[in-house]
C-alpha positions as MATLAB code, in Angstrom:
seq = 'MATYLYKLGRFAFRRRHFVALLWVALLTLAGVGAASAPPAGNSSFSIPGTEAQRAFDLLEQRFPGMSADGATARVVFKAPEGQKMTDAGNKAAVEKTVKELGSGSEVASVADPYTGKAVSRDGTIAYASVKYKVSGMELEDSSRDALKESAGHARDAGLRVEIGGDALTTAPETGSSEIIGIAIAAVVLVITFGSLIAAGLPLLTAIIGVGIGVSAITALATPLDLGSTTSTLATMIGLAVGIDYALFIVSRYRAELAEGRDREEAAGRAVGTAGSAVVFAGLTVVIALVGLSVVNIPMLTKMGVAAAGTVAIAVLIALTMIPALLGYAGRTVKPAGEKSKLLGGGRAAKKAGRPNMGTRWASFVVRRPVTVLLLGVVGLGAAAVPAASLELGLPDDGSQPVSTTQRRAYDLLSDGFGPGFNGPLMVVVDAKGSADKKAAFTKVGNEIKGLKDVVTVTPPAPNKAGDTAIITVVPKSQPSSATTEDLVHAIRGKSASIASATDAKLLVTGATAMNIDVSQKLNDALLPYLALVVGLAFLLLIVVFRSILVPLKAALGFLLSVLAALGAVVAVFQWGWLSGLMNVEQTGPVMSMMPIFMVGVVFGLAMDYEVFLVTRMREAYVHGENPGQAVVTGFRYSARVVTAAAVIMIAVFSGFIGSSEAMIKMIGFGLAIAVFFDAFIVRMAIVPAVLALLGRRAWWLPAWLDRALPNVDVEGEGLRTDADPDGDRELVRA';
ca = [
      20.766   -9.962   20.124;
      18.279  -10.342   22.922;
      20.835   -9.018   25.431;
      21.547   -5.959   23.293;
      17.904   -5.231   22.736;
      17.301   -5.777   26.438;
      19.701   -3.007   27.183;
      18.238   -0.780   24.578;
      14.801   -1.270   25.969;
      15.945   -0.325   29.546;
      17.896    2.649   28.138;
      14.810    3.889   26.282;
      12.644    3.397   29.367;
      15.159    5.493   31.586;
      16.056    8.068   28.997;
      12.470    8.478   27.824;
      12.693   12.216   27.556;
      15.635   11.989   25.158;
      14.231    9.238   23.064;
      10.767   10.973   22.778;
      12.410   14.257   21.788;
      14.495   12.542   19.183;
      11.530   11.063   17.415;
       9.595   14.289   17.617;
      12.660   16.007   16.142;
      12.808   13.474   13.315;
       9.034   13.954   12.648;
       9.419   17.633   12.678;
      12.419   17.584   10.315;
      10.715   15.370    7.931;
       7.531   17.437    8.115;
       9.455   20.677    7.365;
      11.122   18.974    4.504;
       7.774   17.810    3.116;
       6.240   21.274    3.483;
       9.151   23.046    1.814;
       9.511   20.583   -1.054;
       7.872   21.351   -4.386;
       4.572   19.558   -5.000;
       5.137   15.985   -6.135;
       4.079   15.328   -9.653;
       3.579   11.845  -11.069;
       6.646    9.855  -11.667;
       7.834    9.070  -15.174;
       6.635    5.703  -16.363;
       8.867    3.340  -18.276;
       9.222   -0.445  -18.680;
      12.745   -1.201  -19.600;
      13.430   -4.246  -21.680;
      10.015   -4.434  -23.518;
       9.382   -3.995  -27.219;
       6.777   -1.436  -26.584;
       9.236    0.730  -24.561;
      11.897    0.362  -27.248;
       9.453    1.561  -29.840;
       8.540    4.640  -27.721;
      12.252    5.357  -27.321;
      12.678    5.119  -31.077;
       9.777    7.370  -31.750;
      11.185   10.025  -29.391;
      14.459   10.011  -31.654;
      12.853    9.862  -35.006;
       9.749   11.975  -34.436;
      10.975   14.745  -32.023;
       8.162   16.563  -30.252;
       5.694   13.907  -30.964;
       5.528   12.636  -27.402;
       4.808    9.079  -28.478;
       4.224    7.984  -24.844;
       2.239   11.031  -24.117;
      -1.232   10.832  -22.448;
      -4.252   10.519  -24.761;
      -7.892   11.409  -24.347;
     -10.894   10.778  -26.561;
     -13.801   13.174  -26.175;
     -16.736   11.195  -27.567;
     -19.898   12.953  -28.772;
     -23.290   11.321  -29.308;
     -26.067   13.139  -31.210;
     -29.564   13.475  -29.722;
     -32.207   10.976  -30.900;
     -33.070   11.448  -34.529;
     -30.077   13.775  -35.232;
     -26.696   13.313  -36.801;
     -23.279   14.556  -35.714;
     -23.015   16.202  -39.164;
     -25.907   18.553  -38.488;
     -24.874   22.166  -38.566;
     -25.657   22.859  -34.914;
     -24.059   19.724  -33.622;
     -20.956   20.351  -35.847;
     -20.526   23.901  -34.620;
     -20.717   22.768  -30.956;
     -17.952   20.095  -31.603;
     -15.706   22.478  -33.398;
     -15.905   24.957  -30.501;
     -15.064   22.199  -28.070;
     -12.042   21.121  -30.267;
     -10.791   24.733  -30.267;
     -10.916   24.831  -26.433;
      -9.244   21.453  -26.166;
      -6.178   22.766  -28.137;
      -5.600   25.724  -25.866;
      -3.935   23.815  -22.935;
      -0.189   24.235  -22.257;
       0.368   20.439  -22.122;
      -1.666   19.635  -25.216;
       0.413   18.431  -28.146;
      -2.352   18.050  -30.765;
      -6.139   17.796  -31.234;
      -7.768   15.902  -34.109;
     -10.957   17.336  -35.510;
     -13.464   14.426  -35.934;
     -14.686   15.997  -39.209;
     -11.375   16.249  -40.880;
      -9.961   13.013  -39.299;
     -12.849   10.732  -40.410;
     -13.765   10.176  -36.809;
     -17.582    9.984  -37.409;
     -19.393    6.624  -37.168;
     -20.982    5.167  -40.327;
     -24.474    5.895  -38.954;
     -23.445    9.480  -38.172;
     -24.568    9.356  -34.569;
     -21.218    9.201  -32.842;
     -18.024   11.161  -33.306;
     -14.817   11.683  -31.331;
     -11.963   14.151  -30.985;
      -8.520   12.733  -30.113;
      -6.370   14.814  -27.761;
      -2.599   14.037  -27.483;
      -0.552   15.437  -24.594;
       3.224   16.219  -24.331;
       3.604   14.214  -21.184;
       2.475   10.835  -20.016;
      -0.706   10.165  -18.036;
       1.443    9.685  -14.880;
       2.943   13.215  -15.382;
      -0.093   15.110  -16.515;
      -1.003   18.103  -14.229;
      -4.426   18.208  -12.536;
      -5.137   21.552  -14.255;
      -4.991   19.773  -17.672;
      -7.371   17.170  -16.478;
      -9.704   19.822  -15.204;
      -9.660   21.707  -18.468;
     -10.330   18.526  -20.440;
     -13.448   17.924  -18.322;
     -14.643   21.539  -18.596;
     -14.180   21.630  -22.430;
     -17.211   19.380  -22.858;
     -19.498   21.987  -21.293;
     -20.476   23.770  -24.501;
     -21.267   20.614  -26.331;
     -23.450   19.395  -23.540;
     -25.231   22.785  -23.525;
     -26.017   22.254  -27.186;
     -27.734   18.963  -26.315;
     -25.072   16.448  -27.124;
     -24.025   13.626  -24.897;
     -20.360   13.914  -24.137;
     -18.105   11.381  -22.481;
     -14.315   11.268  -21.993;
     -12.010    8.284  -22.131;
      -8.344    7.587  -22.295;
      -5.370    7.476  -19.958;
      -5.380   11.239  -19.466;
      -8.073   10.948  -16.806;
      -5.973    8.341  -14.884;
      -5.288    9.517  -11.349;
      -3.936    7.956   -8.207;
      -6.913    6.622   -6.288;
      -7.687    8.401   -3.012;
      -7.648    6.031    0.014;
      -7.859    8.347    2.941;
     -11.367    7.222    4.079;
     -10.221    3.559    3.949;
      -7.257    4.337    6.114;
      -9.456    6.049    8.592;
     -11.845    3.092    8.755;
      -8.944    0.796    9.143;
      -7.434    2.956   12.086;
     -10.921    3.036   13.873;
     -11.271   -0.691   13.610;
      -7.653   -1.206   14.831;
      -8.472    0.979   17.844;
     -11.483   -1.049   18.730;
      -9.567   -4.333   18.420;
      -6.634   -2.874   20.546;
      -8.988   -1.748   23.301;
     -10.550   -5.274   23.450;
      -7.165   -6.967   23.457;
      -5.534   -4.823   26.095;
      -8.656   -3.768   28.089;
      -7.024   -0.322   28.481;
      -7.328    2.881   26.454;
      -3.741    3.900   27.153;
      -2.157    0.583   26.221;
      -4.346    0.449   23.101;
      -3.361    4.012   22.167;
       0.430    3.382   22.197;
       0.558    1.198   19.016;
      -1.751    3.578   17.205;
       0.337    6.594   18.188;
       3.677    5.032   17.242;
       2.315    3.671   14.027;
       0.971    7.038   13.003;
       4.275    8.668   13.880;
       6.289    6.139   11.933;
       4.077    6.496    8.934;
       4.265   10.307    9.220;
       8.019   10.231    9.234;
       8.228    7.896    6.250;
       5.704    9.555    4.134;
       6.944   13.049    4.906;
      10.499   11.863    3.869;
       9.029   10.437    0.690;
       7.297   13.650   -0.055;
      10.531   15.647    0.663;
      12.547   13.428   -1.678;
       9.835   13.090   -4.399;
      11.245   15.556   -6.868;
      15.071   14.712   -6.628;
      14.408   10.969   -6.688;
      11.377   11.063   -9.104;
       9.224    9.246   -6.589;
       5.822   10.625   -7.666;
       2.633   11.037   -5.718;
       1.739    7.330   -5.965;
       4.879    6.052   -4.177;
       3.533    6.888   -0.731;
       0.410    4.735   -1.075;
       2.046    1.333   -0.492;
       4.342    2.886    2.130;
       1.327    4.166    4.114;
      -0.627    0.969    3.884;
       2.305   -1.379    4.830;
       3.792    1.041    7.321;
       0.558    1.452    9.203;
      -0.028   -2.324    9.196;
       3.409   -3.391   10.484;
       3.715   -0.326   12.700;
       0.580   -1.443   14.729;
       1.745   -5.031   14.715;
       5.129   -4.519   15.984;
       4.145   -2.137   18.789;
       1.229   -4.491   19.663;
       3.649   -7.464   20.255;
       6.028   -5.418   22.473;
       3.257   -3.938   24.530;
       1.612   -7.268   24.940;
       4.987   -8.863   26.133;
       5.628   -5.862   28.540;
       2.203   -6.606   30.165;
       3.037  -10.372   30.414;
       6.384   -9.485   32.047;
       4.572   -7.223   34.565;
       2.115  -10.009   35.274;
       5.108  -12.252   36.223;
       6.164   -9.803   38.863;
       8.844   -7.686   37.302;
       9.319   -3.989   37.886;
       8.441   -1.759   35.017;
      11.998   -0.995   33.762;
      12.888   -4.659   33.892;
       9.671   -5.556   32.069;
      10.368   -3.053   29.265;
      13.873   -4.443   28.821;
      12.768   -7.985   28.604;
       9.845   -7.165   26.331;
      12.146   -5.448   23.841;
      14.838   -8.230   24.293;
      12.387  -11.069   23.455;
       9.475   -9.715   21.453;
      11.783   -6.995   20.032;
      14.017   -9.733   18.613;
      11.023  -11.156   16.846;
      10.225   -7.597   15.593;
      13.689   -7.259   14.042;
      13.548  -10.486   12.137;
       9.908  -10.089   11.105;
      10.917   -6.602    9.843;
      13.742   -7.932    7.908;
      11.444  -10.413    6.098;
       9.198   -7.525    5.077;
      12.029   -5.480    3.908;
      13.370   -8.459    1.869;
       9.999   -8.918    0.251;
       9.607   -5.197   -0.640;
      13.170   -4.466   -1.802;
      12.912   -7.710   -3.794;
      10.378   -6.025   -6.053;
      13.298   -4.540   -7.910;
      13.689   -8.043   -9.605;
      10.744   -7.065  -11.849;
      12.808   -4.163  -13.234;
       9.833   -1.762  -13.349;
      11.296    1.441  -11.947;
       7.961    2.702  -10.554;
       7.467   -0.652   -8.785;
      11.049   -0.681   -7.431;
      10.648    2.837   -5.973;
       7.417    1.922   -4.255;
       8.941   -1.206   -2.754;
      12.077    0.662   -1.449;
      10.009    3.464   -0.044;
       7.712    1.051    1.718;
      10.754   -0.847    3.049;
      12.201    2.241    4.462;
       8.829    2.972    6.354;
       8.985   -0.505    7.658;
      12.495   -0.076    8.947;
      11.287    3.093   10.657;
       8.404    1.070   12.220;
      10.912   -1.362   13.684;
      13.119    1.293   15.185;
      10.180    3.119   16.761;
       8.843   -0.175   18.272;
      12.306   -0.853   19.802;
      12.887    2.617   21.253;
       9.840    4.814   21.363;
       7.432    2.106   22.717;
       9.532    1.485   25.970;
       9.960    5.301   26.313;
       6.123    5.774   26.161;
       5.639    2.841   28.602;
       7.865    4.723   30.958;
       5.549    7.797   30.617;
       2.386    5.654   31.000;
       3.468    4.274   34.297;
       0.848    2.395   36.169;
      -1.876    3.127   33.609;
      -0.648    0.131   31.583;
      -1.747   -2.784   33.638;
      -0.234   -6.273   33.789;
      -1.780   -8.941   31.486;
      -5.184   -9.921   32.860;
      -5.926   -6.635   34.629;
      -8.438   -4.102   33.340;
      -8.311   -0.406   33.597;
     -10.751    1.337   35.859;
     -12.673    2.815   32.915;
     -13.072   -0.483   31.011;
     -12.942   -3.137   33.758;
     -13.213   -1.487   37.063;
      -9.540   -2.011   37.867;
      -9.960   -5.795   38.335;
      -6.781   -7.637   39.224;
      -5.470  -10.428   37.082;
      -6.878  -13.899   37.990;
      -4.227  -16.045   39.559;
      -5.861  -19.285   38.369;
      -8.863  -20.151   36.424;
      -9.977  -21.614   33.035;
      -7.340  -21.759   30.345;
      -7.654  -18.989   27.703;
      -8.991  -19.884   24.304;
      -5.466  -20.038   22.670;
      -4.515  -22.693   25.273;
      -7.661  -24.679   24.586;
      -7.352  -24.524   20.805;
      -3.652  -25.579   20.902;
      -4.353  -28.394   23.236;
      -7.068  -29.648   20.849;
      -4.693  -29.339   17.852;
      -1.917  -31.204   19.658;
      -4.378  -34.042   20.440;
      -5.761  -34.186   16.841;
      -2.877  -33.023   14.665;
      -3.627  -35.273   11.668;
      -7.319  -34.203   11.484;
      -6.586  -30.519   11.769;
      -3.690  -30.736    9.217;
      -5.815  -32.560    6.586;
      -8.772  -30.176    7.077;
      -6.507  -27.209    6.724;
      -4.668  -28.465    3.643;
      -7.811  -29.766    1.876;
      -9.709  -26.492    2.571;
      -6.942  -24.317    1.223;
      -6.320  -26.711   -1.621;
     -10.093  -26.442   -2.538;
      -9.867  -22.601   -2.369;
      -6.834  -22.763   -4.664;
      -8.515  -24.706   -7.450;
      -9.751  -21.632   -9.427;
      -6.205  -20.291   -9.501;
      -5.558  -22.875  -12.318;
      -7.644  -20.829  -14.556;
      -5.883  -17.626  -13.806;
      -5.918  -15.077  -16.670;
      -3.709  -11.998  -16.293;
      -4.055   -8.599  -17.902;
      -4.036   -4.889  -17.052;
      -7.283   -2.885  -16.486;
      -8.511   -0.467  -19.170;
     -11.574    1.752  -19.452;
     -13.724   -1.324  -20.161;
     -13.158   -2.508  -16.572;
     -14.285    0.789  -15.026;
     -17.681    0.974  -13.336;
     -20.606    1.928  -15.706;
     -21.143    5.064  -13.739;
     -17.837    6.535  -14.885;
     -17.411    8.699  -17.933;
     -14.416    6.571  -19.047;
     -16.604    3.412  -19.205;
     -19.455    5.250  -21.005;
     -16.929    6.666  -23.526;
     -15.578    3.207  -23.997;
     -19.011    1.688  -24.675;
     -19.956    4.545  -27.132;
     -16.721    3.931  -29.160;
     -17.483    0.248  -29.216;
     -21.043    0.833  -30.500;
     -19.901    3.267  -33.014;
     -16.549    1.886  -34.318;
     -16.242   -1.682  -32.925;
     -14.703   -3.191  -29.766;
     -11.226   -3.114  -31.025;
     -11.238    0.636  -31.625;
     -10.636    1.080  -27.945;
      -7.196   -0.540  -28.235;
      -5.543    0.496  -31.380;
      -1.950   -0.877  -32.008;
       0.976    1.354  -33.104;
       3.295   -0.414  -35.509;
       6.581    1.251  -35.901;
       8.701    0.472  -38.988;
      12.343    1.383  -38.767;
      13.622    1.282  -42.343;
      16.839    3.221  -41.758;
      18.879    0.348  -43.019;
      16.545   -0.476  -45.939;
      17.383    0.272  -49.589;
      13.733    1.009  -50.542;
      12.162    2.538  -47.548;
       8.711    3.166  -49.064;
       8.533   -0.424  -50.237;
       9.351   -1.607  -46.716;
       6.519    0.496  -45.355;
       4.010   -0.897  -47.925;
       5.114   -4.456  -47.358;
       4.540   -4.233  -43.626;
       1.093   -2.750  -44.112;
       0.184   -5.473  -46.568;
       1.504   -8.265  -44.310;
      -0.629   -6.952  -41.385;
      -3.731   -6.680  -43.558;
      -3.516  -10.446  -44.188;
      -3.801  -11.331  -40.465;
      -6.924  -12.390  -38.678;
      -8.691  -10.091  -36.258;
      -7.710   -6.958  -38.173;
     -10.406   -4.354  -38.984;
      -8.328   -1.391  -40.197;
      -4.709   -0.734  -41.245;
      -3.875    2.925  -41.866;
      -1.453    3.978  -44.595;
       2.178    4.468  -43.216;
       2.874    7.927  -41.791;
       6.631    8.576  -42.292;
       8.768   11.026  -40.475;
      10.467   14.033  -41.996;
      13.649   11.966  -42.735;
      11.488    9.295  -44.369;
      13.244    6.435  -42.620;
      10.638    5.570  -39.960;
       6.846    5.256  -40.312;
       3.886    4.601  -38.102;
       1.082    2.310  -39.044;
      -2.064    2.225  -36.862;
      -3.858   -1.089  -36.672;
      -7.421   -1.490  -35.241;
      -8.237   -5.049  -34.033;
     -11.691   -6.661  -34.122;
     -11.541   -7.694  -30.473;
     -11.462   -5.556  -27.259;
      -8.023   -4.578  -25.915;
      -8.054   -6.965  -22.929;
      -8.993  -10.093  -24.944;
      -6.745  -13.025  -25.569;
      -7.529  -12.590  -29.217;
      -5.908   -9.126  -29.318;
      -2.932  -10.464  -27.546;
      -2.565  -13.084  -30.228;
      -2.717  -10.469  -32.833;
       0.113   -8.537  -31.159;
       2.285  -11.610  -31.191;
       1.332  -12.420  -34.809;
       2.460   -8.912  -35.892;
       5.694   -9.326  -34.031;
       6.101  -12.745  -35.617;
       6.371  -10.980  -38.988;
       9.455   -9.135  -37.919;
      11.964  -11.769  -38.927;
      10.457  -12.126  -42.495;
      10.157   -8.367  -42.852;
      13.868   -7.925  -41.833;
      14.946  -10.635  -44.192;
      13.060   -9.174  -47.146;
      13.526   -5.435  -46.625;
      16.203   -4.903  -43.911;
      13.645   -3.001  -41.916;
      12.750   -3.491  -38.258;
       9.124   -3.867  -37.007;
       8.022   -2.958  -33.493;
       4.603   -2.945  -31.971;
       3.600   -0.413  -29.289;
       0.699    1.569  -27.884;
      -1.236    1.343  -24.698;
      -2.614   -2.200  -25.554;
       0.847   -3.543  -26.519;
       2.397   -1.960  -23.439;
      -0.112   -3.702  -21.236;
       0.537   -7.003  -22.842;
       4.354   -6.469  -22.388;
       3.980   -5.420  -18.745;
       1.843   -8.460  -18.018;
       4.441  -10.723  -19.722;
       7.243   -9.089  -17.820;
       5.493   -9.512  -14.512;
       4.814  -13.167  -15.294;
       8.403  -13.748  -16.178;
       9.555  -12.086  -13.003;
       7.219  -14.020  -10.622;
       9.253  -17.245  -10.077;
      12.630  -15.437   -9.763;
      11.055  -12.992   -7.237;
       9.464  -15.869   -5.395;
      12.734  -17.761   -5.256;
      14.639  -14.730   -4.012;
      12.353  -13.702   -1.365;
      11.363  -17.135   -0.063;
      14.993  -18.238   -0.370;
      16.446  -15.317    1.600;
      13.703  -15.540    4.157;
      14.213  -19.286    4.564;
      17.825  -18.639    5.383;
      16.973  -15.837    7.764;
      14.386  -18.093    9.555;
      17.108  -20.833    9.883;
      19.129  -18.405   11.908;
      16.047  -17.330   13.987;
      14.690  -20.777   14.813;
      17.886  -22.833   14.436;
      15.866  -25.490   12.625;
      15.498  -26.734    8.967;
      11.995  -28.000    9.093;
      10.376  -25.014   10.773;
      11.388  -22.533    8.050;
      10.534  -25.098    5.414;
       7.103  -25.517    6.945;
       6.685  -21.763    7.090;
       7.551  -21.210    3.459;
       5.294  -24.072    2.192;
       2.359  -22.784    4.374;
       2.809  -19.334    2.896;
       2.673  -20.694   -0.756;
      -0.503  -22.579    0.136;
      -2.247  -19.514    1.482;
      -1.224  -17.385   -1.463;
      -2.553  -19.989   -3.939;
      -5.763  -20.147   -2.016;
      -5.974  -16.399   -2.036;
      -5.359  -16.159   -5.816;
      -8.057  -18.873   -6.237;
     -10.462  -16.655   -4.353;
      -9.545  -13.586   -6.430;
     -10.171  -15.591   -9.686;
     -13.497  -16.887   -8.374;
     -14.762  -13.400   -7.648;
     -13.244  -11.057  -10.222;
     -12.793  -13.509  -13.222;
     -15.611  -15.860  -12.729;
     -18.053  -13.565  -11.103;
     -18.816  -15.569   -7.916;
     -20.170  -13.212   -5.272;
     -19.672  -10.365   -7.706;
     -22.903   -8.734   -6.599;
     -21.879   -8.772   -2.893;
     -18.462   -7.276   -3.800;
     -20.033   -4.845   -6.188;
     -17.868   -6.113   -9.064;
     -19.630   -4.651  -12.160;
     -17.232   -6.091  -14.793;
     -15.489   -9.548  -14.630;
     -12.334  -10.055  -16.667;
      -8.631  -11.011  -16.398;
      -6.913  -10.476  -12.988;
      -4.648   -7.573  -12.811;
      -1.115   -8.682  -13.934;
       0.508   -7.087  -10.989;
      -1.693   -8.947   -8.491;
       0.220  -12.188   -8.017;
       3.642  -10.540   -7.487;
       2.163   -7.804   -5.297;
       0.342  -10.370   -3.277;
       3.539  -12.505   -2.795;
       5.521   -9.434   -1.645;
       3.051   -8.036    0.835;
       1.521  -11.159    2.219;
       4.735  -12.898    2.606;
       6.098  -10.192    4.825;
       2.967  -10.088    6.985;
       2.844  -13.960    7.101;
       6.357  -14.241    8.356;
       5.478  -11.584   10.962;
       2.812  -14.004   12.412;
       5.113  -16.955   11.957;
       8.039  -15.289   13.789;
       5.831  -13.899   16.685;
       4.038  -17.261   17.245;
       6.803  -19.714   16.768;
       9.538  -17.802   18.649;
       7.380  -18.005   21.813;
       7.018  -21.768   21.186;
      10.801  -22.126   20.709;
      11.383  -19.987   23.808;
       9.309  -22.419   25.830;
      11.138  -25.462   24.247;
      14.583  -23.958   24.924;
      13.547  -23.311   28.542;
      12.902  -27.011   29.035;
       9.232  -27.778   27.985;
       8.518  -30.810   25.762;
       7.535  -30.043   22.155;
       3.771  -30.511   22.621;
       3.604  -28.424   25.718;
       5.706  -25.774   24.049;
       3.165  -25.447   21.227;
       0.421  -24.843   23.926;
       2.588  -22.316   25.732;
       3.219  -20.405   22.544;
      -0.547  -20.147   21.894;
      -1.220  -19.231   25.561;
       0.905  -16.141   25.323;
       0.729  -15.155   21.579;
      -2.536  -16.458   19.976;
      -4.606  -13.531   21.321;
      -2.238  -10.935   20.056;
      -1.640  -12.588   16.697;
      -5.391  -12.859   16.280;
      -5.739   -9.185   17.087;
      -2.969   -8.309   14.618;
      -4.628  -10.336   11.836;
      -8.060   -8.888   12.427;
      -6.634   -5.379   12.249;
      -4.875   -6.201    8.875;
      -8.022   -7.819    7.482;
      -9.963   -4.712    8.528;
      -7.464   -2.347    6.919;
      -7.376   -4.169    3.570;
     -11.151   -4.853    3.532;
     -11.634   -1.040    3.659;
     -10.327   -0.887    0.171;
     -12.973   -3.294   -1.204;
     -15.439   -0.426   -1.240;
     -13.307    1.555   -3.651;
     -14.834    2.385   -7.077;
     -11.524    1.563   -8.671;
     -11.535   -2.064   -9.882;
      -7.751   -2.496   -9.224;
      -7.973   -1.149   -5.725;
     -10.997   -3.276   -4.999;
      -9.159   -6.394   -6.185;
      -6.050   -5.559   -4.203;
      -8.107   -5.000   -0.988;
     -10.027   -8.190   -1.357;
      -6.967  -10.346   -2.282;
      -4.880   -9.055    0.726;
      -7.678   -9.328    3.187;
      -8.505  -12.863    2.173;
      -4.781  -13.897    1.964;
      -4.183  -12.623    5.517;
      -7.293  -14.526    6.680;
      -6.138  -17.773    5.158;
      -2.529  -17.426    6.409;
      -3.292  -16.180    9.933;
      -6.233  -18.342   10.863;
      -5.681  -21.490    8.766;
      -1.929  -21.828    8.157;
      -0.452  -20.188   11.324;
      -3.217  -21.053   13.793;
      -4.083  -24.563   12.516;
      -1.494  -26.089   10.074;
       1.607  -24.798   11.965;
       0.728  -26.261   15.384;
      -0.450  -29.520   13.827;
       2.745  -29.913   11.898;
       4.929  -29.089   14.875;
       2.928  -31.448   17.124;
       3.474  -34.218   14.460;
       7.235  -33.574   14.159;
       7.861  -33.326   17.892;
      11.560  -32.801   18.681;
      12.463  -33.367   14.987;
      10.981  -29.871   14.389;
      13.899  -28.233   16.136;
      16.572  -30.478   14.579;
      19.657  -28.751   13.098;
      22.859  -30.521   11.837;
      25.684  -30.056   14.319;
      28.060  -28.530   11.683;
      25.428  -26.009   10.695;
      24.577  -25.191   14.375;
      28.271  -24.379   14.913;
      28.461  -22.123   11.722;
      25.353  -20.082   12.422;
      25.412  -17.091   14.564;
      23.628  -17.280   17.854;
      21.025  -14.398   17.708;
      19.256  -15.663   20.868;
      15.757  -14.574   19.708;
      14.136  -16.605   22.520;
      15.993  -14.590   25.193;
      17.962  -17.414   26.908;
      20.870  -14.903   27.463;
      18.358  -12.817   29.581;
      17.787  -15.676   31.874;
      21.409  -16.411   32.496;
      22.830  -12.894   32.468;
      20.102  -10.700   33.905;
      18.602  -13.290   36.277;
      21.269  -15.903   36.995;
      19.544  -17.437   40.030;
      16.198  -17.604   38.377;
      14.732  -15.168   40.922;
      12.213  -12.693   39.747;
      11.609   -9.254   41.165;
       8.150   -9.110   42.693;
       8.054   -5.399   43.075;
       6.005   -3.177   40.605;
       7.209    0.412   40.386;
];
C-alpha cells in the first residue's frame, strides 16, 4: 500500500492543477445539488421492534387520521394572583387562544381546557392540548411559530402563558461552536507548524471535505429521508478527522524535507507513510460509524452512514488534495524545525540540540514503565468508579434549563396536576379477537387502577369499529423516574393474563413509554455494537501492525478511557459534581444514547491516535531500532502532532458544553473528556509503558498468521527498497 500511495502522492504533486480542479468541481457539483434540492424537513422517526412503535402502528390502522405519533403541545395558562382561570375575562382570553391554535394547517385537534376538564383543582392553572398531524421531527417551523404567537392575546389579558411538549423540539444550532473550534484549531496549527501557510492547509482541506459531504447530504435529504439533523454528526466528525488527517500528512512532509528530500519526493513519501496510517485510521472510524446500524434505529443509522461518507471524503482529500496544495505552496512550507519569516524570522532548523519534549517524555516512560502504567491505570480506574451508578434515560422538558418556556410549562403542570401529569401513558387495547370487546376494555382499566403509582385511569375510548380502545394512565411520579418505568413494565406484565382472560392484546405507548423502549433498545445494542466495532478494528489493526498484543492493548486502553469518561459524565450530570461550573441546572439520568454514541465516536478518534503514534514506532522497529528506542523515535516524530490533534478535538467538543441544550452539553463534555483521557493518558502514557514492558514480544505474530495476512506495508519499508535502494537521500530542495 505504501508504494501505491507514494505514487499517488507524487502524481497529485505533479498534476496539482488537475487534482485541484477535480475537487473544486466536486464541491461545485455538490453545492449546486444542495442549492437546487428542496429544503430538508425533519426525517420521520420510528423505532422498529419496540412495543411503543407497534402500538403507534396499530393506532394508525385502527384510528385513521388520528396521527397517534403526531407532535403534541400543551399551552399552559396561570391566572394572576388572586384570580381564577374560570373568571370571565380569563376564560374569554383562553378561548380566543384555543380558536387561534386550531387554525394551523398541520393541527389535528385542540382540546379546550373548559370542556376537557383541564383546570386544576384550585382553579389557578389550565392547559390546552394541541395535537398535530405529523411528528415533532417533521413539524414545519411555521407551525412552531404560530404556536408561540398564539399565546400573545392571553398574555395581553394578564395571564402567564408557557408552552411545553415535543412540538417545540428543534435541532440545536451549533454554528457558533464550530466557529470557536475552527478558531482554536487554527491557533494550535500555527503553533505546531510555525507557519500560516502550513497551518492553513489542514483547515482549508477539512472545510472543503465537510462542504462536499454536507452539501451531498443536503442534496439527497429528500429522496433518502435524511432530515436536517443528519448533517450535524457529519459536520462534527468530518471537521475533526479532516483536520487530523491533513495535519499528519503535512507534518510528515515537513519531516521528509528536513531529511533533505526534494519536495515532490517528500510529498510522495509523506502520502506513502502517513497516508497509509490515514487510510487505516479512516477505516476504523468508518467501521465505528456504519456499525451504528446495529442499533436498528433508522435515524441513528442514517446519521452514522452520512458521517462515514464524510470521513471517506476526508481521507481522499488528505491523500490527493494535500500533496497538490503542497505543490502550490512551494517554499512557503518549511522543513520541520524551520519557522516562517512572519512567525520566526525564517530561522533554519537546528542540526543538534536538546531533545524535544516528546523524546524526553518517552525516554522517561521507557525508564519507568511500571510506575507510569500503574499511575495511568489507577487514575482512569478511579475516574471510572461513578460509571457503576450509571442510570440511563432520555431527556424531557423537566431537564430543560429553567429559563425555557418548556421547563416553566413542565413545572406549572406539575404544580397544578402532579408530577406524573407530564408523562401520561397511552394504553392500547386490541380486542379484535375478543368475544366481548367492552368487557375486555373494562377489565384492562380495572387491572391498571389496582397498580401502584397510578393517579388517574381514563375510561376506554374505542374506535368506530369498536375493536380497539385507548386508555390514558397518569402516573404519580415524573416521566424520567425509575418508578414510572416500573409502572410501564407492570402494565405490560398484565398482558398475558389479559390475553388469557379476554383474548385481547395490551400495548403501552406514548412519549414516556417510547423513551423507555428506546433506552432499553440502546442498552441491549451496546454490547453487540461494542463487540462488532472492537472486533473488526482488532482484525484491521492486526493487519496494520502485524502483531497480536499491540491491537489487544489498543482495544483494552480504549475501553478503559471510555469507562473513565462515562464515570466523569455520571459525576457531573447525574451526581451534580462541578454542576455549577458546567452550568448544569438539572441533574438526572444520563442520556440513553450517550454510551453507544461515545463508543462510536471516541473509538474512531482513539484509533486515529493509536495508528499515527504506533505506526511510527513500528516503522522505526522494522528499520532496525530496538523496541525501547523505537518507542522514543515514535514519540520524537509524532507526539507533537498527536498532541496538537487531541487539543484541537478537545477544543471542538468543549465548545458544545456552552449549549443551553442539556443533551448537547452532555455530549460535548463526554467527548472532550474522553479524548483527553484517551490521548494523554492511554496513548501518551499507558501505550509506551506497555510497549516498553513487552519489548520484542509486542511485535510477535505467529508464523502461520504472518504468512496468511496481506502485507500492507504501512511503515513504508517498500519505499526504502524500491524508491531508494542504496539508502542514499537526495539533498536538493526544489
